[in-house]
Coordinates of C-alpha atoms and ligand atoms in Angstrom, one line a residue:
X1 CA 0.0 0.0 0.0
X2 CA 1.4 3.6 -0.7
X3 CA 2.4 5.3 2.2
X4 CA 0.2 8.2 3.3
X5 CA 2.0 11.7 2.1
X6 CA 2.7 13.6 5.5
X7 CA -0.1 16.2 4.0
X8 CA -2.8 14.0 4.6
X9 CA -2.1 12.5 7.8
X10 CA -3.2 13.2 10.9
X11 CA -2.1 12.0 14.4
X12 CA -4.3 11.3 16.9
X13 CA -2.8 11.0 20.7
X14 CA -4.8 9.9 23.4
X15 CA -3.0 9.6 26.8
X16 CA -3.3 8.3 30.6
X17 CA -6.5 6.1 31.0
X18 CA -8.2 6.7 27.7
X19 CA -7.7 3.0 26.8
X20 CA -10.6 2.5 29.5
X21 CA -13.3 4.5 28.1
X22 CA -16.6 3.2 28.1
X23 CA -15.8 1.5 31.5
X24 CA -14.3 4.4 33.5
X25 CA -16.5 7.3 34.8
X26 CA -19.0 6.7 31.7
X27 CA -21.1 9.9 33.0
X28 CA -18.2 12.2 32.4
X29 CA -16.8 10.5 29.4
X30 CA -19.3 8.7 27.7
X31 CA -20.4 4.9 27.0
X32 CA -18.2 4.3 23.4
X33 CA -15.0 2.7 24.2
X34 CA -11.4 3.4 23.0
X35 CA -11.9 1.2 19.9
X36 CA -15.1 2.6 19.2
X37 CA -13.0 6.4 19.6
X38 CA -10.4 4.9 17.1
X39 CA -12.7 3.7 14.5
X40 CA -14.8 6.9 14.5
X41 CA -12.0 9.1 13.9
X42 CA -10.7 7.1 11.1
X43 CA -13.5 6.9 9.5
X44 CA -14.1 10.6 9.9
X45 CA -10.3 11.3 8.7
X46 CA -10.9 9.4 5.3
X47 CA -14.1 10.2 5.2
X48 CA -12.5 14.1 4.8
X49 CA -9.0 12.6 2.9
X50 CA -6.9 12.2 6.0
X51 CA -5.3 9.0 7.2
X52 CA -5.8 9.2 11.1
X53 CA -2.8 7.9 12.9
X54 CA -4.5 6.7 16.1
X55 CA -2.3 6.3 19.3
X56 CA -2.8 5.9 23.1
X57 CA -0.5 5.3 25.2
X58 CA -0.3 5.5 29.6
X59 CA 3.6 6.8 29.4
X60 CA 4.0 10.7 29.2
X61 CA 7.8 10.0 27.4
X62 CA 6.3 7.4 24.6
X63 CA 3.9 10.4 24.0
X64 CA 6.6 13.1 23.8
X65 CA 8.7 10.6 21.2
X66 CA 5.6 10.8 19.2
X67 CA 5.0 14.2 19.8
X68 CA 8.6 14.2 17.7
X69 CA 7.8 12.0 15.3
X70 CA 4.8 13.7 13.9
X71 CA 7.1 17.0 13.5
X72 CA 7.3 16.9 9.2
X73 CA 5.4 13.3 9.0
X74 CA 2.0 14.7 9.7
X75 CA -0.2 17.9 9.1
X76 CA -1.3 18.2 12.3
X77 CA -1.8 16.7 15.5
X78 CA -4.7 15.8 18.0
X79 CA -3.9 15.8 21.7
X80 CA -5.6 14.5 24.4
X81 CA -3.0 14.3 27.3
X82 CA -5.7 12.9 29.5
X83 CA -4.7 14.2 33.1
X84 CA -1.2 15.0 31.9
X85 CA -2.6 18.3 30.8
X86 CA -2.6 19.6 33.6
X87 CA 0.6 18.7 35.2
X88 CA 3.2 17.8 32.0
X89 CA 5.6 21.1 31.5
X90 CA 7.6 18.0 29.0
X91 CA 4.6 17.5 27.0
X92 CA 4.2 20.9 26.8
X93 CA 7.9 21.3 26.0
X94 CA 7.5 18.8 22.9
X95 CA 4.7 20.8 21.4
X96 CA 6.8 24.0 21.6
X97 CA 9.9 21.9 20.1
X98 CA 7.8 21.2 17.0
X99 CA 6.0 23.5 13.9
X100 CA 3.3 20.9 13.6
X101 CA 0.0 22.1 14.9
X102 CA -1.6 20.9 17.7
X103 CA -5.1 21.0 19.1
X104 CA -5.9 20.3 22.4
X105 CA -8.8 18.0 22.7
X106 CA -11.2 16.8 25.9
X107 CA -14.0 14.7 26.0
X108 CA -15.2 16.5 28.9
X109 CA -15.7 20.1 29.7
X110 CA -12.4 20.6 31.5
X111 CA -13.8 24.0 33.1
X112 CA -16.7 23.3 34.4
X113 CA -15.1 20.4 36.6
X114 CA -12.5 20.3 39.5
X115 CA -10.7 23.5 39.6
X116 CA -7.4 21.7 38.9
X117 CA -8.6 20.7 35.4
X118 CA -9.0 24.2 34.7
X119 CA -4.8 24.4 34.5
X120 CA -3.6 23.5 31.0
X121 CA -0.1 23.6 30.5
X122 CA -0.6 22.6 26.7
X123 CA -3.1 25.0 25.9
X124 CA -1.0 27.8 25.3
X125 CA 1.3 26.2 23.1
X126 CA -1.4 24.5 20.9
X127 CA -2.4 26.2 18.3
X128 CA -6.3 25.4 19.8
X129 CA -8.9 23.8 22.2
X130 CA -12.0 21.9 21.9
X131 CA -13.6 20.8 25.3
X132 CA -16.8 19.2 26.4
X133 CA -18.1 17.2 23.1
X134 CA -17.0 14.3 23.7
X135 CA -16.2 12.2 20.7
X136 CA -17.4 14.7 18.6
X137 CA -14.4 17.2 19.8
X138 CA -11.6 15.2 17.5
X139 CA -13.9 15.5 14.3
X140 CA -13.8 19.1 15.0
X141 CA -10.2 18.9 15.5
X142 CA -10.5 17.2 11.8
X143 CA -12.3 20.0 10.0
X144 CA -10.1 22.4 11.5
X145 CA -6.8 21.1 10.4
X146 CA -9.2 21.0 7.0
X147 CA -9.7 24.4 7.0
X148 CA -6.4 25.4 7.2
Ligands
DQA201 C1 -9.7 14.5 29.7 C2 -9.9 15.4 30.9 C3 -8.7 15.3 31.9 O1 -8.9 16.2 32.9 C4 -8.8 13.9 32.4 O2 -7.7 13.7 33.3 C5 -8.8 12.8 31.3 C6 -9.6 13.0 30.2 C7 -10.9 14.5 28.8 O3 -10.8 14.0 27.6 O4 -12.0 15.0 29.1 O5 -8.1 11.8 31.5 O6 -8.6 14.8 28.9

């Protein structure tokens, strides 16, 4: 099979605990599960001419190393740290070290829950957020990297 041109790719990084969706805190994050999350994105990406490069991983470094691999392999990036948004300055770090765009993605409404989830440390660097629509928020994330 061809390999996707770096223009139309997209990654997709999910962090700590998202590999439990559908099972853990389903009134906060919803009853679809991580495979369920995977396939809808894809399908979404294609649907708009994108290959979705869907990752999740529990280890902040893995997710900085693919935070540096995306850098001139993809045209943008999808970034939910999970709770590593609000405590990772090196994930944060990794999105400054690199020109490809990221957007900052939650399934939940980050500000209107505990006050620490209000504290991003990636927002600032990524080029946007979109909170609080579930899985909805990463085909946002889609059309805007579409729109650029
Ligand atoms: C989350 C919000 C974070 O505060 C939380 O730690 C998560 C998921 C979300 O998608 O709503 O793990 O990033």
């Amino acid at each position: 099979m061809a390999e996707t041109s770096s223009n139309r790719r997209i990654v997709v990084l999910n962090g700590p605990n998202l590999n439990l969706l559908g099972q853990r805190e389903p009134d906060v994050y919803g009853e679809a599960s991580y495979a369920d999350l995977e396939k809808a994105v894809a399908e979404y990406a294609a649907a708009k001419g994108f290959a979705a490069d869907v990752r999740q991983s529990n280890h902040e470094g893995e997710l900085v190393d693919w935070l540096h691999e995306a850098e001139g392999a993809a045209v943008g990036v999808i970034l939910n740290a999970g709770a590593l948004t609000h405590t990772s300055i090196a994930l944060a770090d990794a999105v400054r070290a690199v020109s490809v765009p990221v957007i900052e993605v939650h399934l939940s409404n980050i500000f209107a829950r505990e006050e620490f989830r209000r504290r991003s440390y990636l927002s600032e660097v990524a080029k946007g957020v979109i909170s609080g629509f579930g899985i909805q928020g990463y085909k946002m994330a889609i059309d805007a990297i579409a729109l650029e």
